[in-house]
Amino acid sequence: MKFSFKNDYSEGCHPNILQALTETNFEQEAGYGEDQYSLKAKTLIKKKINSPDSEIYLVSGGTQANLIVISAILRPYQCVISSAPGHILNNETGAIEATGHKVLSIDTEDGKLRPSDIIPVLEGHGNVPHQVMPKLVYISNSTELGTVYLAEELEELSRFCRENNLYLFMDGARLGHGLTCEINDLTMEKVAELTDIFYLGGTKNGALIGEAIVINNKDLQQDFAFNIKQKGALLAKGRLLGIQFMELMKDDLYFDLAQHANVQAMKIKHALKERGVQFLSDTYTNQIFPIINNDLIAILSEHFDFFVWKKIDEKSSAIRLITSWNTGDEPVERFIEIIKRELQ
């Protein structure tokens, strides 16, 4: 049987979540997220970010969260700025454009955005009112290339956005992995302070389904619930989401799971680096992108599932390996064993 390094949601859910869902199954609770578990989960998240005035909405998935947030806060003539690898550009079937909002793409080597990247976009959209208005900066942490924003970088970007009347929205599908990697110096509290909106991803980190949208900018909080309902995201049995986030937030389970995934990925990364393998980007999270020859890719494919991310030349390609909260030592050791054997 092959082991999958294709994604971080190939697993089920953490046993604590499954147990909690089973134990509460016959309880009667209010619907639409008004149950005691959803309310407790939101309270726990607010404590983690030290922001009692933030509003939190639980939805089922990342694409849904991105779609709802962007369509809710932008006017019809406003648009989004994203790095080229951004999830909203490449993996959401044009969901944002389908709501009438253009996505402006910026090429960056590491998948991160900096003020210097955004300035030319703003300067190129000054023909008012004949061009769309850039209004929202979309970033991911960790990014689609596995890189992370350091505190100084996010502070600079946040300050730039506020000075230029731009909203800053962080896609946090892998936020746990970003905040627990070995080079990180951000905290949940800092993320809440520096962004207008972000979300905390559960689907890729121990939950069955679920993302927690956190709205920090009070001007964006009004009437947001209507958008949740209109987009079909107000789950009738909201307890399903509330119970999961309640368990993930208790005793820092969310961060423990993310850190485990990072550690397993770094074992593979270090083994590859020891044998001179180069990487598409220097990552410290649960996504790594080694550049290896196609013959070795064929051998590894016999034992593992993964994505061939990018063709480098006729003989080599970059592959993407993703470890999950449940990745054990055995598949990692098997992968390293093959690497050692083939890269003498």
CSV table of C-alpha atoms in Angstrom, one decimal:
chain,number,residue,atom,x,y,z
A,1,MET,CA,0.0,0.0,0.0
A,2,LYS,CA,1.3,3.5,-0.9
A,3,PHE,CA,1.6,6.2,1.7
A,4,SER,CA,0.3,9.6,0.6
A,5,PHE,CA,2.4,12.8,0.9
A,6,LYS,CA,-0.1,14.5,-1.4
A,7,ASN,CA,-1.9,16.6,1.1
A,8,ASP,CA,-2.5,17.4,4.7
A,9,TYR,CA,-6.2,16.4,4.7
A,10,SER,CA,-5.9,12.8,3.6
A,11,GLU,CA,-6.5,11.7,7.2
A,12,GLY,CA,-9.6,11.5,9.3
A,13,CYS,CA,-9.9,13.6,12.4
A,14,HIS,CA,-8.0,13.5,15.7
A,15,PRO,CA,-9.4,10.9,18.1
A,16,ASN,CA,-10.3,13.6,20.7
A,17,ILE,CA,-12.7,15.1,18.1
A,18,LEU,CA,-14.2,11.8,17.1
A,19,GLN,CA,-14.7,11.0,20.8
A,20,ALA,CA,-16.3,14.4,21.5
A,21,LEU,CA,-18.7,14.1,18.6
A,22,THR,CA,-19.7,10.6,19.7
A,23,GLU,CA,-20.2,11.5,23.4
A,24,THR,CA,-22.4,14.5,22.5
A,25,ASN,CA,-24.3,12.9,19.7
A,26,PHE,CA,-27.6,12.4,21.5
A,27,GLU,CA,-27.6,15.8,23.1
A,28,GLN,CA,-30.1,18.3,21.9
A,29,GLU,CA,-28.5,21.6,20.9
A,30,ALA,CA,-29.5,24.9,19.3
A,31,GLY,CA,-28.9,25.0,15.6
A,32,TYR,CA,-26.9,27.4,13.3
A,33,GLY,CA,-23.9,27.8,15.5
A,34,GLU,CA,-25.8,28.8,18.6
A,35,ASP,CA,-25.0,25.6,20.4
A,36,GLN,CA,-22.9,25.7,23.6
A,37,TYR,CA,-19.9,24.1,21.9
A,38,SER,CA,-19.7,26.6,19.1
A,39,LEU,CA,-20.0,29.5,21.6
A,40,LYS,CA,-17.3,27.9,23.8
A,41,ALA,CA,-15.0,27.4,20.8
A,42,LYS,CA,-15.3,31.0,19.8
A,43,THR,CA,-14.5,32.1,23.4
A,44,LEU,CA,-11.4,29.9,23.4
A,45,ILE,CA,-10.2,31.4,20.0
A,46,LYS,CA,-10.8,35.0,21.3
A,47,LYS,CA,-8.6,34.2,24.3
A,48,LYS,CA,-5.9,32.8,22.1
A,49,ILE,CA,-5.8,35.9,20.0
A,50,ASN,CA,-6.4,38.2,23.0
A,51,SER,CA,-9.1,40.1,21.1
A,52,PRO,CA,-12.5,40.0,22.8
A,53,ASP,CA,-14.0,42.3,20.2
A,54,SER,CA,-13.2,40.2,17.2
A,55,GLU,CA,-16.1,38.3,15.7
A,56,ILE,CA,-15.8,34.6,14.7
A,57,TYR,CA,-17.7,32.6,12.2
A,58,LEU,CA,-17.2,28.8,11.6
A,59,VAL,CA,-17.5,27.5,8.1
A,60,SER,CA,-16.7,24.2,6.5
A,61,GLY,CA,-13.8,24.9,4.1
A,62,GLY,CA,-11.1,27.2,2.9
A,63,THR,CA,-12.5,28.0,-0.5
A,64,GLN,CA,-15.8,28.8,1.1
A,65,ALA,CA,-14.1,31.1,3.6
A,66,ASN,CA,-12.1,32.9,0.9
A,67,LEU,CA,-15.2,33.4,-1.2
A,68,ILE,CA,-17.4,34.6,1.6
A,69,VAL,CA,-14.8,37.1,3.0
A,70,ILE,CA,-13.8,38.6,-0.3
A,71,SER,CA,-17.3,38.9,-1.7
A,72,ALA,CA,-18.6,40.3,1.5
A,73,ILE,CA,-16.2,43.1,2.1
A,74,LEU,CA,-15.5,44.4,-1.5
A,75,ARG,CA,-17.7,46.6,-3.5
A,76,PRO,CA,-18.4,45.5,-7.1
A,77,TYR,CA,-15.7,47.8,-8.6
A,78,GLN,CA,-13.0,46.7,-6.2
A,79,CYS,CA,-10.4,43.9,-6.6
A,80,VAL,CA,-7.9,41.7,-4.8
A,81,ILE,CA,-4.1,41.6,-4.9
A,82,SER,CA,-2.6,38.1,-4.6
A,83,SER,CA,0.8,36.5,-5.1
A,84,ALA,CA,0.8,34.3,-8.2
A,85,PRO,CA,0.8,30.9,-6.3
A,86,GLY,CA,-2.2,32.2,-4.2
A,87,HIS,CA,-4.9,29.7,-3.6
A,88,ILE,CA,-7.6,32.0,-4.8
A,89,LEU,CA,-5.8,32.2,-8.2
A,90,ASN,CA,-5.0,28.6,-8.8
A,91,ASN,CA,-7.2,26.3,-6.8
A,92,GLU,CA,-10.6,27.7,-6.5
A,93,THR,CA,-12.1,27.5,-10.0
A,94,GLY,CA,-12.4,31.2,-10.4
A,95,ALA,CA,-14.7,31.5,-7.4
A,96,ILE,CA,-13.6,35.0,-6.6
A,97,GLU,CA,-13.9,36.2,-10.2
A,98,ALA,CA,-17.4,34.6,-10.3
A,99,THR,CA,-18.5,37.1,-7.7
A,100,GLY,CA,-17.4,39.9,-10.0
A,101,HIS,CA,-14.1,40.7,-8.3
A,102,LYS,CA,-10.9,40.7,-10.3
A,103,VAL,CA,-7.8,39.1,-8.8
A,104,LEU,CA,-4.5,40.9,-9.6
A,105,SER,CA,-1.5,38.6,-9.7
A,106,ILE,CA,2.0,39.4,-8.5
A,107,ASP,CA,4.9,37.1,-9.3
A,108,THR,CA,7.2,36.5,-6.2
A,109,GLU,CA,9.8,33.8,-5.8
A,110,ASP,CA,8.7,32.8,-2.3
A,111,GLY,CA,5.0,33.2,-2.5
A,112,LYS,CA,5.0,36.2,-0.1
A,113,LEU,CA,3.9,39.8,-0.8
A,114,ARG,CA,5.8,42.8,0.3
A,115,PRO,CA,5.0,46.6,-0.1
A,116,SER,CA,7.6,46.8,-2.9
A,117,ASP,CA,5.6,44.2,-4.8
A,118,ILE,CA,2.3,46.0,-4.3
A,119,ILE,CA,3.4,49.6,-5.1
A,120,PRO,CA,3.6,49.1,-8.9
A,121,VAL,CA,0.1,47.6,-8.9
A,122,LEU,CA,-1.3,50.7,-7.1
A,123,GLU,CA,0.6,53.0,-9.4
A,124,GLY,CA,-0.8,51.1,-12.4
A,125,HIS,CA,-4.4,51.5,-11.3
A,126,GLY,CA,-4.6,55.3,-11.0
A,127,ASN,CA,-6.9,55.8,-14.0
A,128,VAL,CA,-10.0,56.6,-12.0
A,129,PRO,CA,-12.7,55.5,-12.6
A,130,HIS,CA,-11.8,53.5,-15.6
A,131,GLN,CA,-9.9,50.7,-13.8
A,132,VAL,CA,-10.8,48.4,-11.0
A,133,MET,CA,-9.8,49.7,-7.5
A,134,PRO,CA,-7.3,47.6,-5.6
A,135,LYS,CA,-8.8,47.3,-2.1
A,136,LEU,CA,-7.8,44.0,-0.5
A,137,VAL,CA,-4.4,42.3,-0.1
A,138,TYR,CA,-4.7,38.5,0.1
A,139,ILE,CA,-1.8,36.5,1.7
A,140,SER,CA,-1.4,33.0,3.0
A,141,ASN,CA,0.6,31.9,6.1
A,142,SER,CA,2.1,29.5,5.6
A,143,THR,CA,2.1,30.2,1.8
A,144,GLU,CA,1.3,27.8,-1.0
A,145,LEU,CA,5.1,27.4,-1.3
A,146,GLY,CA,5.5,26.5,2.4
A,147,THR,CA,7.1,29.8,3.4
A,148,VAL,CA,6.1,31.9,6.3
A,149,TYR,CA,5.8,35.6,7.2
A,150,LEU,CA,8.0,36.8,10.0
A,151,ALA,CA,6.7,39.4,12.4
A,152,GLU,CA,8.7,42.2,10.9
A,153,GLU,CA,7.4,41.3,7.4
A,154,LEU,CA,3.8,41.2,8.5
A,155,GLU,CA,4.1,44.4,10.5
A,156,GLU,CA,5.5,46.2,7.5
A,157,LEU,CA,2.8,44.9,5.2
A,158,SER,CA,0.1,45.7,7.7
A,159,ARG,CA,1.3,49.2,8.1
A,160,PHE,CA,1.5,49.7,4.3
A,161,CYS,CA,-2.0,48.4,3.8
A,162,ARG,CA,-3.4,50.8,6.5
A,163,GLU,CA,-1.5,53.8,5.0
A,164,ASN,CA,-2.9,53.0,1.6
A,165,ASN,CA,-6.5,52.2,2.7
A,166,LEU,CA,-6.2,48.5,1.8
A,167,TYR,CA,-7.7,45.6,3.7
A,168,LEU,CA,-5.3,42.8,4.7
A,169,PHE,CA,-6.7,39.3,4.7
A,170,MET,CA,-4.7,36.2,5.7
A,171,ASP,CA,-5.7,32.8,4.5
A,172,GLY,CA,-4.9,30.6,7.5
A,173,ALA,CA,-5.6,27.2,6.1
A,174,ARG,CA,-2.1,26.2,7.3
A,175,LEU,CA,-1.7,28.9,10.0
A,176,GLY,CA,-1.0,26.3,12.7
A,177,HIS,CA,2.0,25.1,10.7
A,178,GLY,CA,3.2,28.6,10.1
A,179,LEU,CA,3.0,29.5,13.8
A,180,THR,CA,4.8,26.4,15.0
A,181,CYS,CA,7.7,26.2,12.6
A,182,GLU,CA,11.2,26.6,13.9
A,183,ILE,CA,11.8,30.1,12.4
A,184,ASN,CA,8.5,31.6,13.3
A,185,ASP,CA,8.3,34.7,15.6
A,186,LEU,CA,4.6,35.5,15.1
A,187,THR,CA,1.8,34.8,17.6
A,188,MET,CA,-1.9,34.4,17.2
A,189,GLU,CA,-2.3,37.7,19.1
A,190,LYS,CA,0.0,39.4,16.6
A,191,VAL,CA,-1.8,38.0,13.6
A,192,ALA,CA,-5.1,39.4,15.0
A,193,GLU,CA,-3.5,42.8,15.6
A,194,LEU,CA,-2.0,43.1,12.2
A,195,THR,CA,-4.8,41.8,9.9
A,196,ASP,CA,-8.3,43.0,9.2
A,197,ILE,CA,-9.5,39.4,8.7
A,198,PHE,CA,-7.9,36.0,8.9
A,199,TYR,CA,-9.0,32.5,9.3
A,200,LEU,CA,-7.8,29.5,11.3
A,201,GLY,CA,-7.8,26.3,9.3
A,202,GLY,CA,-9.0,23.1,10.9
A,203,THR,CA,-9.4,20.9,7.8
A,204,LYS,CA,-5.7,20.6,7.2
A,205,ASN,CA,-4.9,20.2,10.9
A,206,GLY,CA,-6.9,17.5,12.7
A,207,ALA,CA,-10.5,18.4,12.0
A,208,LEU,CA,-12.9,16.6,9.7
A,209,ILE,CA,-14.0,19.9,8.3
A,210,GLY,CA,-13.9,23.5,9.4
A,211,GLU,CA,-12.3,26.9,9.3
A,212,ALA,CA,-12.8,29.7,11.8
A,213,ILE,CA,-13.1,33.2,10.2
A,214,VAL,CA,-11.9,35.9,12.6
A,215,ILE,CA,-12.9,39.5,11.8
A,216,ASN,CA,-10.8,42.0,13.7
A,217,ASN,CA,-11.7,45.2,11.8
A,218,LYS,CA,-15.0,46.4,13.4
A,219,ASP,CA,-16.0,48.2,10.2
A,220,LEU,CA,-16.2,44.8,8.5
A,221,GLN,CA,-18.2,43.0,11.2
A,222,GLN,CA,-21.6,44.6,10.5
A,223,ASP,CA,-24.0,42.3,8.7
A,224,PHE,CA,-21.3,39.7,8.0
A,225,ALA,CA,-23.7,36.9,9.2
A,226,PHE,CA,-26.0,37.6,6.2
A,227,ASN,CA,-23.2,36.7,3.8
A,228,ILE,CA,-22.6,33.4,5.6
A,229,LYS,CA,-26.2,32.5,5.2
A,230,GLN,CA,-26.6,33.7,1.6
A,231,LYS,CA,-23.5,31.7,0.5
A,232,GLY,CA,-24.9,28.5,2.0
A,233,ALA,CA,-22.3,28.3,4.7
A,234,LEU,CA,-24.5,28.6,7.8
A,235,LEU,CA,-24.4,25.0,8.9
A,236,ALA,CA,-27.7,23.9,10.4
A,237,LYS,CA,-26.0,21.5,12.8
A,238,GLY,CA,-23.3,24.0,13.7
A,239,ARG,CA,-22.2,21.9,16.6
A,240,LEU,CA,-20.3,19.8,14.1
A,241,LEU,CA,-17.9,22.7,13.7
A,242,GLY,CA,-18.1,24.0,17.2
A,243,ILE,CA,-17.1,20.7,18.8
A,244,GLN,CA,-14.1,20.3,16.6
A,245,PHE,CA,-12.7,23.8,17.2
A,246,MET,CA,-13.4,23.4,20.9
A,247,GLU,CA,-11.3,20.3,21.0
A,248,LEU,CA,-8.5,21.8,18.8
A,249,MET,CA,-8.3,24.9,21.0
A,250,LYS,CA,-8.2,22.9,24.3
A,251,ASP,CA,-4.7,22.4,25.7
A,252,ASP,CA,-3.1,23.7,22.5
A,253,LEU,CA,-3.9,20.5,20.6
A,254,TYR,CA,-4.2,22.6,17.4
A,255,PHE,CA,-0.6,23.7,17.7
A,256,ASP,CA,0.8,20.4,18.8
A,257,LEU,CA,-0.7,18.7,15.7
A,258,ALA,CA,0.8,21.3,13.4
A,259,GLN,CA,4.2,21.1,15.0
A,260,HIS,CA,4.3,17.3,14.6
A,261,ALA,CA,3.6,17.7,10.9
A,262,ASN,CA,6.4,20.2,10.6
A,263,VAL,CA,8.9,18.0,12.5
A,264,GLN,CA,8.2,15.1,10.2
A,265,ALA,CA,8.6,17.2,7.1
A,266,MET,CA,11.9,18.6,8.4
A,267,LYS,CA,13.3,15.0,8.8
A,268,ILE,CA,12.8,14.5,5.1
A,269,LYS,CA,14.2,17.9,4.3
A,270,HIS,CA,17.4,17.4,6.2
A,271,ALA,CA,17.9,13.9,4.7
A,272,LEU,CA,17.6,15.4,1.2
A,273,LYS,CA,19.8,18.3,2.0
A,274,GLU,CA,22.6,16.0,3.3
A,275,ARG,CA,22.6,14.5,-0.1
A,276,GLY,CA,22.9,17.7,-2.0
A,277,VAL,CA,19.3,18.1,-3.1
A,278,GLN,CA,18.2,21.6,-3.9
A,279,PHE,CA,14.7,23.0,-3.1
A,280,LEU,CA,12.3,25.2,-5.0
A,281,SER,CA,11.8,27.3,-1.8
A,282,ASP,CA,13.4,27.2,1.7
A,283,THR,CA,10.6,26.0,3.9
A,284,TYR,CA,10.3,25.1,7.6
A,285,THR,CA,6.6,24.0,7.6
A,286,ASN,CA,4.9,20.7,6.6
A,287,GLN,CA,5.3,21.5,2.8
A,288,ILE,CA,8.7,20.9,1.2
A,289,PHE,CA,9.6,21.1,-2.5
A,290,PRO,CA,12.7,19.1,-3.4
A,291,ILE,CA,14.1,19.2,-6.9
A,292,ILE,CA,15.1,15.7,-7.9
A,293,ASN,CA,15.7,13.8,-11.1
A,294,ASN,CA,12.8,12.2,-12.9
A,295,ASP,CA,14.3,8.7,-12.6
A,296,LEU,CA,14.2,9.0,-8.8
A,297,ILE,CA,10.7,10.5,-8.9
A,298,ALA,CA,9.6,7.3,-10.8
A,299,ILE,CA,11.1,5.1,-8.1
A,300,LEU,CA,9.6,7.1,-5.2
A,301,SER,CA,6.2,7.0,-7.0
A,302,GLU,CA,6.1,3.2,-6.7
A,303,HIS,CA,5.9,3.7,-2.9
A,304,PHE,CA,4.5,7.1,-2.2
A,305,ASP,CA,1.8,9.5,-3.6
A,306,PHE,CA,2.8,13.1,-4.1
A,307,PHE,CA,2.5,15.9,-6.6
A,308,VAL,CA,5.0,16.7,-9.3
A,309,TRP,CA,4.9,20.5,-8.7
A,310,LYS,CA,7.0,22.0,-11.4
A,311,LYS,CA,9.2,20.8,-14.3
A,312,ILE,CA,12.7,22.3,-13.9
A,313,ASP,CA,14.4,20.9,-17.0
A,314,GLU,CA,14.3,17.7,-19.2
A,315,LYS,CA,15.9,15.6,-16.4
A,316,SER,CA,14.5,17.0,-13.1
A,317,SER,CA,11.3,18.3,-11.5
A,318,ALA,CA,10.3,19.8,-8.2
A,319,ILE,CA,7.9,17.6,-6.2
A,320,ARG,CA,5.7,18.7,-3.3
A,321,LEU,CA,5.7,16.6,-0.2
A,322,ILE,CA,3.2,17.3,2.6
A,323,THR,CA,3.1,15.8,6.0
A,324,SER,CA,0.0,15.8,8.1
A,325,TRP,CA,-0.9,15.8,11.8
A,326,ASN,CA,-1.0,12.0,11.7
A,327,THR,CA,2.1,11.3,9.7
A,328,GLY,CA,4.0,8.6,11.6
A,329,ASP,CA,7.7,7.7,11.7
A,330,GLU,CA,7.4,4.6,9.5
A,331,PRO,CA,6.6,6.3,6.1
A,332,VAL,CA,9.1,9.1,6.8
A,333,GLU,CA,11.8,6.5,7.5
A,334,ARG,CA,10.9,4.5,4.4
A,335,PHE,CA,11.2,7.6,2.3
A,336,ILE,CA,14.5,8.5,3.7
A,337,GLU,CA,15.8,5.0,3.3
A,338,ILE,CA,15.0,5.1,-0.5
A,339,ILE,CA,16.7,8.5,-0.7
A,340,LYS,CA,19.8,7.2,1.0
A,341,ARG,CA,19.9,4.2,-1.3
A,342,GLU,CA,19.4,6.0,-4.5
A,343,LEU,CA,21.5,9.1,-3.7
A,344,GLN,CA,24.8,7.5,-2.7
